[in-house]
Coordinates of C-alpha atoms in Angstrom, one line a residue:
X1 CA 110.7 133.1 61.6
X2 CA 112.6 135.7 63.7
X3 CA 110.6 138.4 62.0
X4 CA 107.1 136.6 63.4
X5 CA 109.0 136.1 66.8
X6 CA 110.3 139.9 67.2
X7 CA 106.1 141.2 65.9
X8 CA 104.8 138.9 68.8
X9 CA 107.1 140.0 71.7
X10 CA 106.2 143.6 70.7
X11 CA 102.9 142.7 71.0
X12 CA 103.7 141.3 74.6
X13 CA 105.2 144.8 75.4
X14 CA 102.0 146.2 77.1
X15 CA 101.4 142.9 79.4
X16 CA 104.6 143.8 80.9
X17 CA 104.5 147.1 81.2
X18 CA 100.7 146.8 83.2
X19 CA 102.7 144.2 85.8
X20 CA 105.3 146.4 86.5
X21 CA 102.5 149.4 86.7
X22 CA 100.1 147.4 89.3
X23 CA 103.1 145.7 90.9
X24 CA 101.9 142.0 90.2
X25 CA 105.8 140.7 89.2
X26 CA 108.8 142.2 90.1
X27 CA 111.3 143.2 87.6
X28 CA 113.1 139.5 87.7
X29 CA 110.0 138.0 87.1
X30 CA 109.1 139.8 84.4
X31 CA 112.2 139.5 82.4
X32 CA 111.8 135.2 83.2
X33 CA 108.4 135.5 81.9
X34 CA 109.5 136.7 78.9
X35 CA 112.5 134.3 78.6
X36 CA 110.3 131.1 78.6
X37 CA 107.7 133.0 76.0
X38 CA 111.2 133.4 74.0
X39 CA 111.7 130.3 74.1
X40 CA 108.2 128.7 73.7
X41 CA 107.8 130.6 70.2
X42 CA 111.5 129.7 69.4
X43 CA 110.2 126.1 70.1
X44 CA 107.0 126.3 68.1
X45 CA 108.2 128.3 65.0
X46 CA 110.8 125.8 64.0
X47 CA 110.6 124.1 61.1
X48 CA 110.3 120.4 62.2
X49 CA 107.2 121.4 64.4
X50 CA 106.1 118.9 67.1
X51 CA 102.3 118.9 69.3
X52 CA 104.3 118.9 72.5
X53 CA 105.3 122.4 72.1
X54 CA 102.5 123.4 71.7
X55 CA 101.5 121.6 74.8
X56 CA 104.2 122.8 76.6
X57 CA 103.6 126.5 76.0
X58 CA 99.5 126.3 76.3
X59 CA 100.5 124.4 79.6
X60 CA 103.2 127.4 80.5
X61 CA 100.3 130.4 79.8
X62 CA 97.7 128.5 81.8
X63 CA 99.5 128.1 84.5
X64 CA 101.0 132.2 84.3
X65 CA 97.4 132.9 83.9
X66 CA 96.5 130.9 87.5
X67 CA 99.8 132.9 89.0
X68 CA 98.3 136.4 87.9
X69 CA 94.9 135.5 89.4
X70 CA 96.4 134.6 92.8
X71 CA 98.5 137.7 92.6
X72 CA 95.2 139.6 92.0
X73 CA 93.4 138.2 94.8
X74 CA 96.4 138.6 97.3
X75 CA 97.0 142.5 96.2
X76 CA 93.4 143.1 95.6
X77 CA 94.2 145.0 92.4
X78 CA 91.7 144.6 89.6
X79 CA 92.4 146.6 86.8
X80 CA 93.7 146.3 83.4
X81 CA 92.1 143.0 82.9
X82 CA 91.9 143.7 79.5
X83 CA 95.9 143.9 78.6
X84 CA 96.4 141.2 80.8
X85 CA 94.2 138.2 81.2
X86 CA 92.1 138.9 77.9
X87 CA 95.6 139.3 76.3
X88 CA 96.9 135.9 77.6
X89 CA 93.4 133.8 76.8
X90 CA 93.7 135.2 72.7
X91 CA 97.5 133.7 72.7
X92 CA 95.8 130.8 74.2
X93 CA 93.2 131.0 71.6
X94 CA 95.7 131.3 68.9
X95 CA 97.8 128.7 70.0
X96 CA 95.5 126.2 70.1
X97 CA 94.3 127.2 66.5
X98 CA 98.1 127.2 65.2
X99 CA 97.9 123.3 66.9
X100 CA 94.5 122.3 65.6
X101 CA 95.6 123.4 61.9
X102 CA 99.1 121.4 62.1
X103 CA 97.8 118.5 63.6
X104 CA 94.3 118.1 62.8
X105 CA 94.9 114.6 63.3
X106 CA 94.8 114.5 66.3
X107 CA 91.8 114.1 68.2
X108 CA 93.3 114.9 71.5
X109 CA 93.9 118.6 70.0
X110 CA 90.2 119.3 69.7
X111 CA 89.1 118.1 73.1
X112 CA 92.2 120.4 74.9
X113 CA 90.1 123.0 73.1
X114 CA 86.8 122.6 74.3
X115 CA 87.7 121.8 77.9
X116 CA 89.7 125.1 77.7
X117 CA 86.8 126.7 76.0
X118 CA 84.4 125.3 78.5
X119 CA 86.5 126.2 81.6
X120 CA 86.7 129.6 80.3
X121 CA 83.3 129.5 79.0
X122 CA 83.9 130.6 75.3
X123 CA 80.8 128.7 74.5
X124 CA 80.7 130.6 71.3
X125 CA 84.6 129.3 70.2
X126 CA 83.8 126.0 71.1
X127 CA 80.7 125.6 69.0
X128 CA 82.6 127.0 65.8
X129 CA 86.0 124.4 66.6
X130 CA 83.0 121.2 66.4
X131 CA 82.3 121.4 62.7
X132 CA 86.2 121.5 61.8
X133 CA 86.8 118.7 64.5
X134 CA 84.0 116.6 63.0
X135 CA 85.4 117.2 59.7
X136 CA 88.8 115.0 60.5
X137 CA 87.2 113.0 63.4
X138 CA 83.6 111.7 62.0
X139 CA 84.7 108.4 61.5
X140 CA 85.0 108.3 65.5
X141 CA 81.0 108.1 67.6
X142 CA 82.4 109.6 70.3
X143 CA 83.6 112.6 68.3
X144 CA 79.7 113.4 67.8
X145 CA 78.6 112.2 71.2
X146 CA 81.4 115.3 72.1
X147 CA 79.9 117.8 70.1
X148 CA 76.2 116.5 70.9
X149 CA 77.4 117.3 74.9
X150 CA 78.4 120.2 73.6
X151 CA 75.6 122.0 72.3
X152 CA 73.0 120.6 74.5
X153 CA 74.9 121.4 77.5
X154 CA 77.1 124.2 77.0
X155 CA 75.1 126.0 74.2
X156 CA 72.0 125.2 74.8
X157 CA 71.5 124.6 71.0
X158 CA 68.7 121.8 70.8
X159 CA 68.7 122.3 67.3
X160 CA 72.2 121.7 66.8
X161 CA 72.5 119.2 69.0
X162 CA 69.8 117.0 67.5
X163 CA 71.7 117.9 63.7
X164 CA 74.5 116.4 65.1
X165 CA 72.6 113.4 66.7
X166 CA 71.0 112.7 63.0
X167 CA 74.6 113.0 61.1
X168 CA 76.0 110.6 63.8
X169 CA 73.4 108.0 63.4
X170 CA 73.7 108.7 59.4
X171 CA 77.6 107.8 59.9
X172 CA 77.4 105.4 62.5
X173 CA 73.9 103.8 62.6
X174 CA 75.1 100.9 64.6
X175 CA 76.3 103.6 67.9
X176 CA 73.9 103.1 70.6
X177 CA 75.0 106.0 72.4
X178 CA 73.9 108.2 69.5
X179 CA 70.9 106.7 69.8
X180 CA 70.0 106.2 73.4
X181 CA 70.9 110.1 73.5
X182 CA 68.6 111.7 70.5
X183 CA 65.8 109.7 72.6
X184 CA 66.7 111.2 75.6
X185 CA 66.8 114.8 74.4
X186 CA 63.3 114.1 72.5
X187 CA 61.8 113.1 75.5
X188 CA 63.5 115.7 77.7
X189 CA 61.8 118.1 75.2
X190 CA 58.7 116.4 76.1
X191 CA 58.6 116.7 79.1
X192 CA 58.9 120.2 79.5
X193 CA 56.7 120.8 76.7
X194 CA 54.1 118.9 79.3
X195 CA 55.3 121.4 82.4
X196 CA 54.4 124.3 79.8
X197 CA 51.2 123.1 79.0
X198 CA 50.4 122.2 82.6
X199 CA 51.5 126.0 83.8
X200 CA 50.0 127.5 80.6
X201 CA 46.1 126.0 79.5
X202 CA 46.3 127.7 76.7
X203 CA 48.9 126.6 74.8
X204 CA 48.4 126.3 71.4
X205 CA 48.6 122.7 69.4
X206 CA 50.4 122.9 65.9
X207 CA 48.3 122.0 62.5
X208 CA 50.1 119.2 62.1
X209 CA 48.8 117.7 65.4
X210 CA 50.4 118.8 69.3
X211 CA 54.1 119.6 69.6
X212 CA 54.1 116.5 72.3
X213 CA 53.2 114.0 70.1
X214 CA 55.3 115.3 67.2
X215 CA 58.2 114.5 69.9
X216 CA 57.3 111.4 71.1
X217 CA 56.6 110.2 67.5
X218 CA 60.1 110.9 66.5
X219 CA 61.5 109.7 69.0
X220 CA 59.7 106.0 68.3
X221 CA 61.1 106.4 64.7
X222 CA 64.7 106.6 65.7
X223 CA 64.0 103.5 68.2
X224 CA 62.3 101.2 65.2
X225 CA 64.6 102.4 63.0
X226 CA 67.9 101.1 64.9
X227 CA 69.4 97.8 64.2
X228 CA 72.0 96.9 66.6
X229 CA 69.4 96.5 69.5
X230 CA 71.2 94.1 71.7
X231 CA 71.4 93.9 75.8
X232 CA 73.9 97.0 76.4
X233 CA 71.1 99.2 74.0
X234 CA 68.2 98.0 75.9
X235 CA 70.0 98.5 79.5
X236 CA 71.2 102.0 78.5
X237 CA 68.0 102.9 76.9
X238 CA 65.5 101.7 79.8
X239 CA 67.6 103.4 82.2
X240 CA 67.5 106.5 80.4
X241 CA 63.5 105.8 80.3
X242 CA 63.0 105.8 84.4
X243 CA 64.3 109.5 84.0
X244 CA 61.4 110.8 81.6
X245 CA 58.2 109.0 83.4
X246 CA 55.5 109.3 82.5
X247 CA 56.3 110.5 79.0
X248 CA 58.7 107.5 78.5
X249 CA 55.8 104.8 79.6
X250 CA 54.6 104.2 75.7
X251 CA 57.9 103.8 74.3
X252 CA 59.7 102.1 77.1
X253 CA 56.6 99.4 76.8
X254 CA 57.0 98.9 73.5
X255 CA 60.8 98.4 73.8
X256 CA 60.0 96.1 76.5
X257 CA 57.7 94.0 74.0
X258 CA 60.3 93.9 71.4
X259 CA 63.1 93.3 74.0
X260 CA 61.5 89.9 75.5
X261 CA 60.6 88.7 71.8
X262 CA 64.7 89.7 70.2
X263 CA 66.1 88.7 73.6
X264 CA 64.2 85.7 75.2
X265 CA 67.0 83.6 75.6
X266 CA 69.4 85.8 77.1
X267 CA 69.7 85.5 80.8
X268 CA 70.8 89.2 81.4
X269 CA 67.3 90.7 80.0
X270 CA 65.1 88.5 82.1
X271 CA 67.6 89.7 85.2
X272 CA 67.0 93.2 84.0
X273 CA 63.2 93.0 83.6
X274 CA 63.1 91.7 87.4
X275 CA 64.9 94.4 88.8
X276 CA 62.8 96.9 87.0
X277 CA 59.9 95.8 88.5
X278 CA 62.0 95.2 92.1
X279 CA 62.3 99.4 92.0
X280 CA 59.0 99.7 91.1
X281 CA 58.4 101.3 87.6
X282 CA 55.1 101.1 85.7
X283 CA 56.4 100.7 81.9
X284 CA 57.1 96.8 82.7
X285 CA 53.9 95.5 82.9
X286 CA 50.5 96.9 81.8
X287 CA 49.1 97.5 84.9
X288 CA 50.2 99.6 87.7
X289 CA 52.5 97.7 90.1
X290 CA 51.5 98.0 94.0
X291 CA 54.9 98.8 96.2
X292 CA 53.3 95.7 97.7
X293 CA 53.7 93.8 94.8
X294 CA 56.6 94.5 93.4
X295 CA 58.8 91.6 95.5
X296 CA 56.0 88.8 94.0
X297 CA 56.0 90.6 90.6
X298 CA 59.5 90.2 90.5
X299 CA 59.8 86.4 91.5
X300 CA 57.3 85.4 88.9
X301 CA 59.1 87.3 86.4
X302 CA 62.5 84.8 87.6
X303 CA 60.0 82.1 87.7
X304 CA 59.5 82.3 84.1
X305 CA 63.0 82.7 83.4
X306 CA 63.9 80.0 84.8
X307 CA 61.3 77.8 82.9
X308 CA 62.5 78.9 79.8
X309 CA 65.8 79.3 79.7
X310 CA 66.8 76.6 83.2
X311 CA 70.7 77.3 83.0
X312 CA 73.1 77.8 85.9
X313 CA 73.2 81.3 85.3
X314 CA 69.8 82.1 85.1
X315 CA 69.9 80.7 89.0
X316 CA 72.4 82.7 89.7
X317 CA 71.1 86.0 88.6
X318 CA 67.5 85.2 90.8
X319 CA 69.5 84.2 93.6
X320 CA 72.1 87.3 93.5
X321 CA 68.7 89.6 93.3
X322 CA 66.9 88.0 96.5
X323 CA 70.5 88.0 98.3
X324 CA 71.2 91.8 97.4
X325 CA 67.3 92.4 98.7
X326 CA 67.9 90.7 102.1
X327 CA 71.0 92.6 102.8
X328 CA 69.6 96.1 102.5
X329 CA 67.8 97.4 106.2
X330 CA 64.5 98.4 105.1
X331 CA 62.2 98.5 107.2
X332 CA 59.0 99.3 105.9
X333 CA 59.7 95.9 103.6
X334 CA 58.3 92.6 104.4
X335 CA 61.0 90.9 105.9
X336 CA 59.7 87.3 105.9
X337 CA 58.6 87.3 102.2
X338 CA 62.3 88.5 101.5
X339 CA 63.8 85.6 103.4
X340 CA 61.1 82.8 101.8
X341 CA 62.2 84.5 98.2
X342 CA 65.8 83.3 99.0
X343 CA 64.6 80.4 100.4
X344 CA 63.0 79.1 97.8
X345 CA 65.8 80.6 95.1
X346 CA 68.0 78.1 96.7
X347 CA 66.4 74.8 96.9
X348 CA 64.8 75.3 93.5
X349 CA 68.5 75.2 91.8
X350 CA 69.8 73.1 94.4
X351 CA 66.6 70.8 93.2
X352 CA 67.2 71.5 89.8
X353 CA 71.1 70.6 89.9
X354 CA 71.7 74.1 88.9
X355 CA 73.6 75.6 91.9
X356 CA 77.0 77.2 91.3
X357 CA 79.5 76.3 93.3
X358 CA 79.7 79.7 94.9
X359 CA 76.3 80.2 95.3
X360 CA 76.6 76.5 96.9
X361 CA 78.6 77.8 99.3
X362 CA 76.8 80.9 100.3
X363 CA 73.6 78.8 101.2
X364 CA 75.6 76.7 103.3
X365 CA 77.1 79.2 105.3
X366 CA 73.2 81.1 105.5
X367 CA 72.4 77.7 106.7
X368 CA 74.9 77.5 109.3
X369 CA 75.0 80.7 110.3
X370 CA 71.7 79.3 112.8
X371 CA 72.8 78.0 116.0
X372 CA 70.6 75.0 115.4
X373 CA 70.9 74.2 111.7
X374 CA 68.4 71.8 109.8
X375 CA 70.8 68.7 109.9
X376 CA 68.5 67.2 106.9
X377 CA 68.9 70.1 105.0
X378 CA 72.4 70.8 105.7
X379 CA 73.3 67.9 104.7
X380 CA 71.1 67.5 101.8
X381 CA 73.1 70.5 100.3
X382 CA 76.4 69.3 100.9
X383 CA 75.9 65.8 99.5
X384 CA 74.8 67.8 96.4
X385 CA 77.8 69.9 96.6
X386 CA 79.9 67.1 96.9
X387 CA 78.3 64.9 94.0
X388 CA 78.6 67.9 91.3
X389 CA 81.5 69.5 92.4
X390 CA 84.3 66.8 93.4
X391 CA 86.7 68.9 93.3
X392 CA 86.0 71.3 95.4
X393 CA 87.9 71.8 98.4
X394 CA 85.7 74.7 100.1
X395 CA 82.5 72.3 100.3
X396 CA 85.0 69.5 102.0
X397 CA 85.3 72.5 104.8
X398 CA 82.2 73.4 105.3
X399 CA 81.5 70.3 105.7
X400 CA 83.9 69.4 108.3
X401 CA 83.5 73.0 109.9
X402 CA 79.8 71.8 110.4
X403 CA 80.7 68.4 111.9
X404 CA 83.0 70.2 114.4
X405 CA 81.1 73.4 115.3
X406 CA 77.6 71.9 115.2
X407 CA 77.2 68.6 115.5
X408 CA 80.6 67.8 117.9
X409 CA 80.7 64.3 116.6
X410 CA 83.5 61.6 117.4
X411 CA 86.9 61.8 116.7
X412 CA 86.9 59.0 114.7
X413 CA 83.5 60.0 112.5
X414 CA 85.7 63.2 112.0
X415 CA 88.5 61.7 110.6
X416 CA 87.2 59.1 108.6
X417 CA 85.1 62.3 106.6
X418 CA 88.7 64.2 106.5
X419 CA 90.5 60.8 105.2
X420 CA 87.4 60.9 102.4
X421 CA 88.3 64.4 101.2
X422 CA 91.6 64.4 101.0
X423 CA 91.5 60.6 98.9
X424 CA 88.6 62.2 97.0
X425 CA 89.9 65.1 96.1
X426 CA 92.4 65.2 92.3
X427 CA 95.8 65.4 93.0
X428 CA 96.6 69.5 91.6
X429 CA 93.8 70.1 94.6
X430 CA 95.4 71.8 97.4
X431 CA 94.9 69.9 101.1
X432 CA 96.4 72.2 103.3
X433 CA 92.8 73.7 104.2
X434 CA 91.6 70.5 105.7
X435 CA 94.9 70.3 107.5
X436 CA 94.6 73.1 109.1
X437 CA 90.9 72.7 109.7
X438 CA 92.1 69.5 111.7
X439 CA 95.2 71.0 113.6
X440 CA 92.6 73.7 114.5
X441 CA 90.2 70.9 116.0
X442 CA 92.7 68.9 117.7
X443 CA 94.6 72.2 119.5
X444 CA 91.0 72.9 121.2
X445 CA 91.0 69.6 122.7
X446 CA 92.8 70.0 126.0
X447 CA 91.0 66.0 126.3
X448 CA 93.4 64.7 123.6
X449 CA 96.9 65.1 125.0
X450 CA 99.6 63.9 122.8
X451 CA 97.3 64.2 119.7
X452 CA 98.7 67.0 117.9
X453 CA 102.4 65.8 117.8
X454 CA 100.8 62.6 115.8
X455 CA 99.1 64.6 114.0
X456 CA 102.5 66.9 113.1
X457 CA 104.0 63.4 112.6
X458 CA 101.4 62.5 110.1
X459 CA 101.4 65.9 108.1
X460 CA 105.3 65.3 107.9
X461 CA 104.7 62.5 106.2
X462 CA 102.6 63.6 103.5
X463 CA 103.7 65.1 100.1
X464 CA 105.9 68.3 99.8
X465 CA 103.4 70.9 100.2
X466 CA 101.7 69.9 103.7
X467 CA 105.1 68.5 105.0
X468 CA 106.7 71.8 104.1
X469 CA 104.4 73.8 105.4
X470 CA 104.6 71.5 108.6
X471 CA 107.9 71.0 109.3
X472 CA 108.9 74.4 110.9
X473 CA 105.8 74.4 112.8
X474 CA 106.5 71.1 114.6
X475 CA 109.4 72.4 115.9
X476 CA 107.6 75.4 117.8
X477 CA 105.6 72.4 119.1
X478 CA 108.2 70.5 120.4
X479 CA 109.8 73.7 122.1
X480 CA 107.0 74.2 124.3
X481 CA 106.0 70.7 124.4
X482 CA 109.0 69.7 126.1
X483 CA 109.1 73.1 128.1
X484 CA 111.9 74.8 126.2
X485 CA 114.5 72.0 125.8
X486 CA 116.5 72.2 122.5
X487 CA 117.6 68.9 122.8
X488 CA 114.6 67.1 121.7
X489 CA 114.1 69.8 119.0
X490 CA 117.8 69.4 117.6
X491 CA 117.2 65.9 118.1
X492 CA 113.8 66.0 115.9
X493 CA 115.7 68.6 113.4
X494 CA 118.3 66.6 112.0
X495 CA 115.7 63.3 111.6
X496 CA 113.7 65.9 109.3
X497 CA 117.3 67.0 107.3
X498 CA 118.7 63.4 107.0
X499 CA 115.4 61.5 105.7
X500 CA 113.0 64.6 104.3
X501 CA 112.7 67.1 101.6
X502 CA 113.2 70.2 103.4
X503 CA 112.5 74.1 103.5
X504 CA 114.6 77.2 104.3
X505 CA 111.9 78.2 106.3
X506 CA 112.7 75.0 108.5
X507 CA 116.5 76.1 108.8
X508 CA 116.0 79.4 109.4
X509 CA 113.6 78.5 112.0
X510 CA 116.3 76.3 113.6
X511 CA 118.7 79.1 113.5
X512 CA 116.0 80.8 115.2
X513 CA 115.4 78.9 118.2
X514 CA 119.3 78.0 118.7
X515 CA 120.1 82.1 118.8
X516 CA 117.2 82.2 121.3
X517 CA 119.8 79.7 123.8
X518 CA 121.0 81.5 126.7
X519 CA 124.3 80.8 126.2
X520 CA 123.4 79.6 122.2
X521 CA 125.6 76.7 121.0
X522 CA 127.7 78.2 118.1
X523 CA 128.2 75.0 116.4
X524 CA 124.9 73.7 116.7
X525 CA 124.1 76.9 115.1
X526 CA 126.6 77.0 112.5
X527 CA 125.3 73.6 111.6
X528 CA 121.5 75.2 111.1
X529 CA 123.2 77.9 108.3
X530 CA 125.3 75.6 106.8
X531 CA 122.7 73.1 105.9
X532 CA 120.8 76.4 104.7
X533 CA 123.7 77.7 102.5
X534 CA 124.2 74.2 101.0
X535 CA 120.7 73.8 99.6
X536 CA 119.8 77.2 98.9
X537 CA 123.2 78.9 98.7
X538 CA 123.1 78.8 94.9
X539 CA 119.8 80.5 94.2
X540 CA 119.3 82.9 97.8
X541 CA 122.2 85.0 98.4
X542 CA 120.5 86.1 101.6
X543 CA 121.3 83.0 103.8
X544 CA 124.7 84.1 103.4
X545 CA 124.6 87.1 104.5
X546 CA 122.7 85.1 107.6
X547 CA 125.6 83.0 107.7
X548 CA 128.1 85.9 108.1
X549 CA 125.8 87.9 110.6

């Protein structure tokens, strides 16, 4: 081992010689630099050898390698590149090789490699590590998709990179990525086989028919011959298509064929087909789709949807599409058809008894967003809310919201609808919403003096979680109710601690207001922390350390 060691530091002896000669590292430097290389090859030559030190000293040469470059630029020296840098990237090189060899295993190895190979463009290198890396790693698709990348954008080896596409799919037949990608480099091919013909008449057909349909005919055999064709193949695949129109057109309506016939009853692939013809491309239908056309194209293509397969979600999707299409500013689009699309979306599953509860919820607040709503309508959808979602305490809100905001009914009519939810609503339903919804009305109406401390009095009352949530607040209201006297709110205090369930929030609050007296009352104070430490002593140290402050 120390022989190995002693060869490769002589080796080293000519990088430090040219950074002394040019000045790059001083004399200290140099003699750290090769104290860590010491030790790095100490490190990686014992016998129990581990990847990390490998790592570690790949990481250490990279980053000397960075540090020379900067030096470089800063003194404007350029030469001996050759003893330096070019020495540093072949112990790099070596390294790496030394790693892939002992732990070929490891997967990680291989692609430290290329990215090093392709940020120091060894193209070459790279190439020759993929057929050793897919020797230990084939059983992995994304160790081809890797080497596929590979040669068709680093190398520029179509060749290779559709061998490696046909051994993947051999190995893995069920990998759509494999796949989806040989068809995208066969029609890429195409394509520029059709840009060469168009700049050059006279190209020349092969015997066996033209290069173009030799391409396009293999690239339908890959497609037919697939199995796993399910929604994730189809959306990867007819994305890829929109890139290679027009030469894509004759596959992508063939896949579109088969994909409504395999598919018809998911939800996702009539969704897809929509938006396809929402942006406009060809390959959907057999005749050429207007820009005019494509917002009623798509809404018969939902309406069909929804006859066959009349679920919840298959709503949902239309109504997501006609929502994301109102929301976008374009101006050359027809603005009215957009908003009648919605429109219709929406009563047809609110007719159907198909509306999610979200989507409930959006059309009510479209609805109300009007100054002058349809009150037949309005109400229409939220007696359907109601009816198929009981539960539901965000349709109990709007509804009251719409009562106070925009129809400014009685007090009385608005109570008896917030004494409905809150009996109608199941008992693990929270209430505190329509609570506050009804503190909220009753503090905007100057008209109603005396109202809100009934009200406090009547959330007080209620189970633990309004009357918790109450209790402190109702003693802010008292204190500027009765224009900052603490008698009425000590008073009011210890009738909540003698006959309630009660919060440190409500003690601390107490503690609060009493330290706000000008002089405070120490006892009355002491009393607020001692009732605090007594109840939650035990599981809060921090109200002693109130106590003591």
């Amino acid at each position: 081992m120390s022989e190995l060691i002693e060869l490769r530091r002589e080796q080293a002896i000519r990088e430090y010689e040219c950074m002394k000669h040019l000045k790059l590292f001083t004399d200290e430097e140099i003699q750290s630099i090769k104290n860590k290389r010491h030790y790095h090859e100490y490190k990686i030559e014992r016998r129990t050898k581990i990847l990390a030190d490998f790592i570690n000293y790949i990481a250490y040469e990279c980053n000397l390698f960075q540090l020379l470059l900067q030096r470089r630029r800063r003194l404007r020296i350029r030469e001996e590149w050759v003893s330096l840098e070019k020495s540093i990237h072949n112990r790099v090189r070596v390294l790496y090789k030394r790693a892939m060899v002992r732990f070929a295993s490891e997967y990680r190895v291989w692609t430290h490699f290329l990215r090093y190979c392709k940020t120091r463009r060894f193209v070459t290198e790279g190439s020759r590590a993929l057929e050793q890396m897919l020797c230990y790693h084939g059983d992995k698709p994304k160790a081809w998709l890797c080497a596929i990348e590979w040669e068709h954008r680093q190398a520029k080896n179509m060749t290779r990179a559709k061998h490696y596409t046909l051994r993947g799919l051999q190995r893995h037949p069920e990998c759509r990525e494999l796949c989806v990608n040989f068809i995208s480099m066969q029609l890429g091919e195409a394509m520029r086989i059709v840009k060469k013909t168009e700049e050059d008449k006279q190209y020349a057909p092969t015997a066996n028919g033209t290069d173009l349909e030799k391409v396009l005919k293999t690239a339908k055999l890959v497609y037919k011959n697939f199995e796993h064709k399910d929604m994730a193949f189809y959306e990867e695949l007819l994305q890829m298509f929109k890139k290679h129109v027009p030469v894509s057109n004759e596959l992508a309506r063939e896949a579109i064929t088969e994909m409504r016939t395999i598919l018809a009853a998911k939800e996702e692939m009539w969704h897809l087909l929509a938006n396809l013809v929402l942006e406009g491309n060809n390959f959907v239908t057999e005749d050429e789709i207007k820009s005019s056309e494509t917002l009623e194209k798509c809404v018969e293509i939902y309406q069909e949807a929804i006859d066959r397969l009349p679920t919840k979600k298959m709503h949902s999707l239309c109504i997501d599409t006609m929502l994301e299409l109102n929301s976008t500013d374009d101006q050359s689009g027809d603005q009215k058809s957009k908003r009648k699309a919605l429109a219709n979306a929406f009563k047809r599953a609110l007719v159907a008894d198909l509306l999610e509860e979200e989507k409930l919820l959006q059309y009510l607040k479209l609805l109300l967003h009007n100054n002058n709503p349809k009150e037949e309508l309005v109400m229409s959808v939220i007696n359907k809310g109601l009816e198929q979602y009981p539960a539901s305490v965000e349709i109990w809100q709007s509804y009251m919201r719409y009562l106070m905001v925009h129809k400014d009914v009685a007090v009385d009519e608005l109570e008896a609808v917030f004494r409905k939810a809150t009996s109608s609503l199941p008992d693990n339903s929270s209430r505190l919403p329509l609570w506050q919804m009804l503190f909220h009305y009753y503090s905007n109406r100057t008209d109603l003096p005396g109202k809100i401390e009934q009200l406090f009095r009547r959330a007080i009352d209620q189970g633990p979680e309004i009357s918790h949530h109450y209790q402190p607040l109702f003693l802010d209201c008292i204190m500027k109710t009765s224009k900052n006297s603490i008698a009425k709110v000590r008073t009011e205090y210890q009738r909540l601690v003698k006959n309630y369930t009660t919060t440190l929030e409500l003690h601390q609050k107490m503690a609060n207001l009493e330290a706000m007296q000008t002089p405070p009352d120490v006892n009355e104070w002491r009393k607020c922390h001692e009732n605090a430490t007594q109840l939650y002593g035990k599981t809060n140290p921090t109200v002693w350390l109130q106590y003591a402050q």
